[in-house]
Amino acid sequence: MSFDPHNVDLDAADAADIICYLNASENDYDGRLGARISAIFVILIVSTAVTFFPVIAKRIPRLHVPLYVYLFARYFGAGVIVATAFIHLLDPAYGEIGSDSCVGKTGHWGDYAWCPAIVLASLIAIFLLDFGAERYVEVKYGICREDPEPIMTTTARNELPTAAEGSHDVKNKEAELESQSDNESWIERSFKQQIAALLILEFGVIFHSVIIGLNLGVTGEEFSTLYPVLVFHQSFEGLGIGARMSAIPFRKGSWLPWILCSLYGLTTPISIAIGLAVRTTYNSGSFTANVVSGVLDAISAGILIYTGLVELLARDFLFDPHRTKDNKRLTFMVISMLWGAGLMALLGKWA
């Protein structure tokens, strides 16, 4: 028997039917095609430019970007990633496939708390990938955590007094070559560890960007609010990605950071365009759309929770052996991170 919303016995009606009926919505598209098309180009230009900024600031020294501007971009971005994980991914995932949702009360979705299970599985999977990658490069380069970092050894060697003649010249050259080899090994090890973490982070953010891009293309009366909010939303997330990319020791002349920045910048505009293409048929409130969006949000939440707390906050503030001891700079870094988390959390009120 199908659910009749006009004839409901609250004592006997199936809660799942009621919730699914209340949550279901028709396609909300209400025109304003020109404004929606403009969103494609505005979000493309603004979010891409903000994503590129930290990379350009770090890789083109002649621009003379002040240190504190770079630090703000980097740690503001870290706060954004953490807030995105909890406010913009975890909470929507519960709303889409959680135990109180239409999906969560239907069929086998109601047999188990799948939303936190997916988040947990995603988080553990990313941890195992990260740990496996780090262990691989440790074994390959023969470096253990108990050993001093090669870059520190290099620095120490460069500070030793040098001889100017005889056999000392040979020893100095050998030491210099060994030092250079150690430094190159350290850089390659650091690159492989950090690029793996970055790709995982961007993968999680892109999942989220696809969904919000589709929704912006078909949303109804809330479009006027959602449009400017998503410009900031995507810019803040882009700043987080760009800031992390700027810290990775890419080889000189590598195109990879530019490609990865462009990939993020293109994702949401392309998704908006797809949303516009299916604007009369796509229903973001349908059961299928909730399942797809909820699962992707839960997976992305697990990725960004791990990345934000472990890769960004813990490694940068707690376990970085080269962390600055300048209290003024540390305070600025922490405050920048809090601003990023706070403003991104505030945007969660609208998007």
PDB file of C-alpha atoms in Angstrom, residues 174-293:
ATOM      1  CA  GLU A 174      83.429  13.538  -0.699  1.00  0.00           C
ATOM      2  CA  ALA A 175      81.573  14.994   2.266  1.00  0.00           C
ATOM      3  CA  GLU A 176      79.903  17.540   0.014  1.00  0.00           C
ATOM      4  CA  LEU A 177      78.755  14.842  -2.416  1.00  0.00           C
ATOM      5  CA  GLU A 178      77.501  12.663   0.432  1.00  0.00           C
ATOM      6  CA  SER A 179      75.732  15.654   1.945  1.00  0.00           C
ATOM      7  CA  GLN A 180      74.090  16.469  -1.364  1.00  0.00           C
ATOM      8  CA  SER A 181      72.985  12.846  -1.793  1.00  0.00           C
ATOM      9  CA  ASP A 182      71.495  12.790   1.729  1.00  0.00           C
ATOM     10  CA  ASN A 183      69.633  16.007   1.066  1.00  0.00           C
ATOM     11  CA  GLU A 184      68.222  14.738  -2.233  1.00  0.00           C
ATOM     12  CA  SER A 185      67.076  11.514  -0.568  1.00  0.00           C
ATOM     13  CA  TRP A 186      65.365  13.463   2.200  1.00  0.00           C
ATOM     14  CA  ILE A 187      63.626  15.722  -0.317  1.00  0.00           C
ATOM     15  CA  GLU A 188      62.401  12.766  -2.382  1.00  0.00           C
ATOM     16  CA  ARG A 189      61.167  10.973   0.748  1.00  0.00           C
ATOM     17  CA  SER A 190      59.393  14.094   1.964  1.00  0.00           C
ATOM     18  CA  PHE A 191      57.858  14.662  -1.463  1.00  0.00           C
ATOM     19  CA  LYS A 192      56.417  11.145  -1.740  1.00  0.00           C
ATOM     20  CA  GLN A 193      54.896  11.297   1.733  1.00  0.00           C
ATOM     21  CA  GLN A 194      53.392  14.733   1.269  1.00  0.00           C
ATOM     22  CA  ILE A 195      52.110  14.276  -2.274  1.00  0.00           C
ATOM     23  CA  ALA A 196      50.244  11.138  -1.193  1.00  0.00           C
ATOM     24  CA  ALA A 197      48.576  13.077   1.634  1.00  0.00           C
ATOM     25  CA  LEU A 198      47.721  15.965  -0.724  1.00  0.00           C
ATOM     26  CA  LEU A 199      46.149  13.711  -3.347  1.00  0.00           C
ATOM     27  CA  ILE A 200      43.994  12.113  -0.669  1.00  0.00           C
ATOM     28  CA  LEU A 201      42.957  15.550   0.609  1.00  0.00           C
ATOM     29  CA  GLU A 202      42.090  16.843  -2.864  1.00  0.00           C
ATOM     30  CA  PHE A 203      40.189  13.638  -3.621  1.00  0.00           C
ATOM     31  CA  GLY A 204      37.977  14.197  -0.577  1.00  0.00           C
ATOM     32  CA  VAL A 205      37.370  17.881  -1.315  1.00  0.00           C
ATOM     33  CA  ILE A 206      36.551  17.206  -4.975  1.00  0.00           C
ATOM     34  CA  PHE A 207      33.847  14.696  -3.985  1.00  0.00           C
ATOM     35  CA  HIS A 208      32.199  17.437  -1.955  1.00  0.00           C
ATOM     36  CA  SER A 209      32.641  20.039  -4.701  1.00  0.00           C
ATOM     37  CA  VAL A 210      30.841  17.863  -7.246  1.00  0.00           C
ATOM     38  CA  ILE A 211      27.747  17.591  -5.055  1.00  0.00           C
ATOM     39  CA  ILE A 212      27.486  21.288  -4.195  1.00  0.00           C
ATOM     40  CA  GLY A 213      28.095  22.216  -7.836  1.00  0.00           C
ATOM     41  CA  LEU A 214      25.186  20.043  -8.969  1.00  0.00           C
ATOM     42  CA  ASN A 215      22.937  21.480  -6.268  1.00  0.00           C
ATOM     43  CA  LEU A 216      23.753  25.081  -7.189  1.00  0.00           C
ATOM     44  CA  GLY A 217      22.723  24.374 -10.770  1.00  0.00           C
ATOM     45  CA  VAL A 218      19.212  23.207  -9.803  1.00  0.00           C
ATOM     46  CA  THR A 219      18.478  24.888  -6.461  1.00  0.00           C
ATOM     47  CA  GLY A 220      15.407  27.095  -6.173  1.00  0.00           C
ATOM     48  CA  GLU A 221      14.712  30.248  -4.174  1.00  0.00           C
ATOM     49  CA  GLU A 222      17.799  29.815  -1.974  1.00  0.00           C
ATOM     50  CA  PHE A 223      20.036  30.305  -5.035  1.00  0.00           C
ATOM     51  CA  SER A 224      20.525  34.015  -4.246  1.00  0.00           C
ATOM     52  CA  THR A 225      22.009  33.130  -0.859  1.00  0.00           C
ATOM     53  CA  LEU A 226      23.832  29.998  -1.913  1.00  0.00           C
ATOM     54  CA  TYR A 227      25.658  31.644  -4.819  1.00  0.00           C
ATOM     55  CA  PRO A 228      27.825  34.134  -2.846  1.00  0.00           C
ATOM     56  CA  VAL A 229      28.254  31.686   0.022  1.00  0.00           C
ATOM     57  CA  LEU A 230      29.689  29.053  -2.322  1.00  0.00           C
ATOM     58  CA  VAL A 231      32.095  31.572  -3.815  1.00  0.00           C
ATOM     59  CA  PHE A 232      33.612  31.984  -0.343  1.00  0.00           C
ATOM     60  CA  HIS A 233      33.200  28.277   0.438  1.00  0.00           C
ATOM     61  CA  GLN A 234      35.131  27.132  -2.631  1.00  0.00           C
ATOM     62  CA  SER A 235      37.732  29.866  -2.221  1.00  0.00           C
ATOM     63  CA  PHE A 236      38.447  28.890   1.384  1.00  0.00           C
ATOM     64  CA  GLU A 237      38.750  25.217   0.474  1.00  0.00           C
ATOM     65  CA  GLY A 238      40.994  26.145  -2.454  1.00  0.00           C
ATOM     66  CA  LEU A 239      43.182  28.167  -0.128  1.00  0.00           C
ATOM     67  CA  GLY A 240      43.566  25.079   2.053  1.00  0.00           C
ATOM     68  CA  ILE A 241      44.595  22.910  -0.887  1.00  0.00           C
ATOM     69  CA  GLY A 242      46.946  25.531  -2.306  1.00  0.00           C
ATOM     70  CA  ALA A 243      48.558  26.118   1.085  1.00  0.00           C
ATOM     71  CA  ARG A 244      49.295  22.425   1.523  1.00  0.00           C
ATOM     72  CA  MET A 245      50.620  22.200  -2.032  1.00  0.00           C
ATOM     73  CA  SER A 246      52.987  25.107  -1.421  1.00  0.00           C
ATOM     74  CA  ALA A 247      54.662  23.157   1.396  1.00  0.00           C
ATOM     75  CA  ILE A 248      55.505  20.169  -0.834  1.00  0.00           C
ATOM     76  CA  PRO A 249      59.059  20.095  -2.304  1.00  0.00           C
ATOM     77  CA  PHE A 250      58.136  19.694  -5.980  1.00  0.00           C
ATOM     78  CA  ARG A 251      61.044  19.503  -8.395  1.00  0.00           C
ATOM     79  CA  LYS A 252      61.950  22.785 -10.022  1.00  0.00           C
ATOM     80  CA  GLY A 253      59.907  23.289 -13.171  1.00  0.00           C
ATOM     81  CA  SER A 254      57.317  20.626 -12.218  1.00  0.00           C
ATOM     82  CA  TRP A 255      53.878  21.191 -13.713  1.00  0.00           C
ATOM     83  CA  LEU A 256      52.147  18.982 -11.142  1.00  0.00           C
ATOM     84  CA  PRO A 257      51.184  21.746  -8.654  1.00  0.00           C
ATOM     85  CA  TRP A 258      49.655  23.837 -11.451  1.00  0.00           C
ATOM     86  CA  ILE A 259      47.722  20.843 -12.770  1.00  0.00           C
ATOM     87  CA  LEU A 260      46.385  19.948  -9.316  1.00  0.00           C
ATOM     88  CA  CYS A 261      45.359  23.544  -8.598  1.00  0.00           C
ATOM     89  CA  SER A 262      43.569  23.739 -11.943  1.00  0.00           C
ATOM     90  CA  LEU A 263      41.819  20.417 -11.311  1.00  0.00           C
ATOM     91  CA  TYR A 264      40.295  21.743  -8.103  1.00  0.00           C
ATOM     92  CA  GLY A 265      39.339  25.054  -9.716  1.00  0.00           C
ATOM     93  CA  LEU A 266      37.536  23.294 -12.585  1.00  0.00           C
ATOM     94  CA  THR A 267      35.590  20.735 -10.539  1.00  0.00           C
ATOM     95  CA  THR A 268      32.768  22.899  -9.171  1.00  0.00           C
ATOM     96  CA  PRO A 269      32.195  24.945 -12.356  1.00  0.00           C
ATOM     97  CA  ILE A 270      31.950  21.738 -14.402  1.00  0.00           C
ATOM     98  CA  SER A 271      29.520  20.318 -11.832  1.00  0.00           C
ATOM     99  CA  ILE A 272      27.395  23.473 -11.999  1.00  0.00           C
ATOM    100  CA  ALA A 273      27.313  23.140 -15.790  1.00  0.00           C
ATOM    101  CA  ILE A 274      26.205  19.508 -15.462  1.00  0.00           C
ATOM    102  CA  GLY A 275      23.532  20.593 -12.971  1.00  0.00           C
ATOM    103  CA  LEU A 276      22.254  23.139 -15.479  1.00  0.00           C
ATOM    104  CA  ALA A 277      22.187  20.500 -18.209  1.00  0.00           C
ATOM    105  CA  VAL A 278      19.874  18.321 -16.093  1.00  0.00           C
ATOM    106  CA  ARG A 279      18.099  21.227 -14.374  1.00  0.00           C
ATOM    107  CA  THR A 280      14.599  20.034 -15.251  1.00  0.00           C
ATOM    108  CA  THR A 281      15.106  16.384 -14.272  1.00  0.00           C
ATOM    109  CA  TYR A 282      17.661  16.201 -11.444  1.00  0.00           C
ATOM    110  CA  ASN A 283      16.099  16.059  -7.975  1.00  0.00           C
ATOM    111  CA  SER A 284      18.576  16.544  -5.139  1.00  0.00           C
ATOM    112  CA  GLY A 285      15.972  15.372  -2.599  1.00  0.00           C
ATOM    113  CA  SER A 286      15.305  11.997  -4.205  1.00  0.00           C
ATOM    114  CA  PHE A 287      16.134   8.744  -2.447  1.00  0.00           C
ATOM    115  CA  THR A 288      18.890   7.878  -4.947  1.00  0.00           C
ATOM    116  CA  ALA A 289      20.434  11.347  -4.766  1.00  0.00           C
ATOM    117  CA  ASN A 290      20.468  11.157  -0.956  1.00  0.00           C
ATOM    118  CA  VAL A 291      22.187   7.762  -1.008  1.00  0.00           C
ATOM    119  CA  VAL A 292      24.867   8.870  -3.487  1.00  0.00           C
ATOM    120  CA  SER A 293      25.435  12.242  -1.814  1.00  0.00           C
TER     121      SER A 293
END
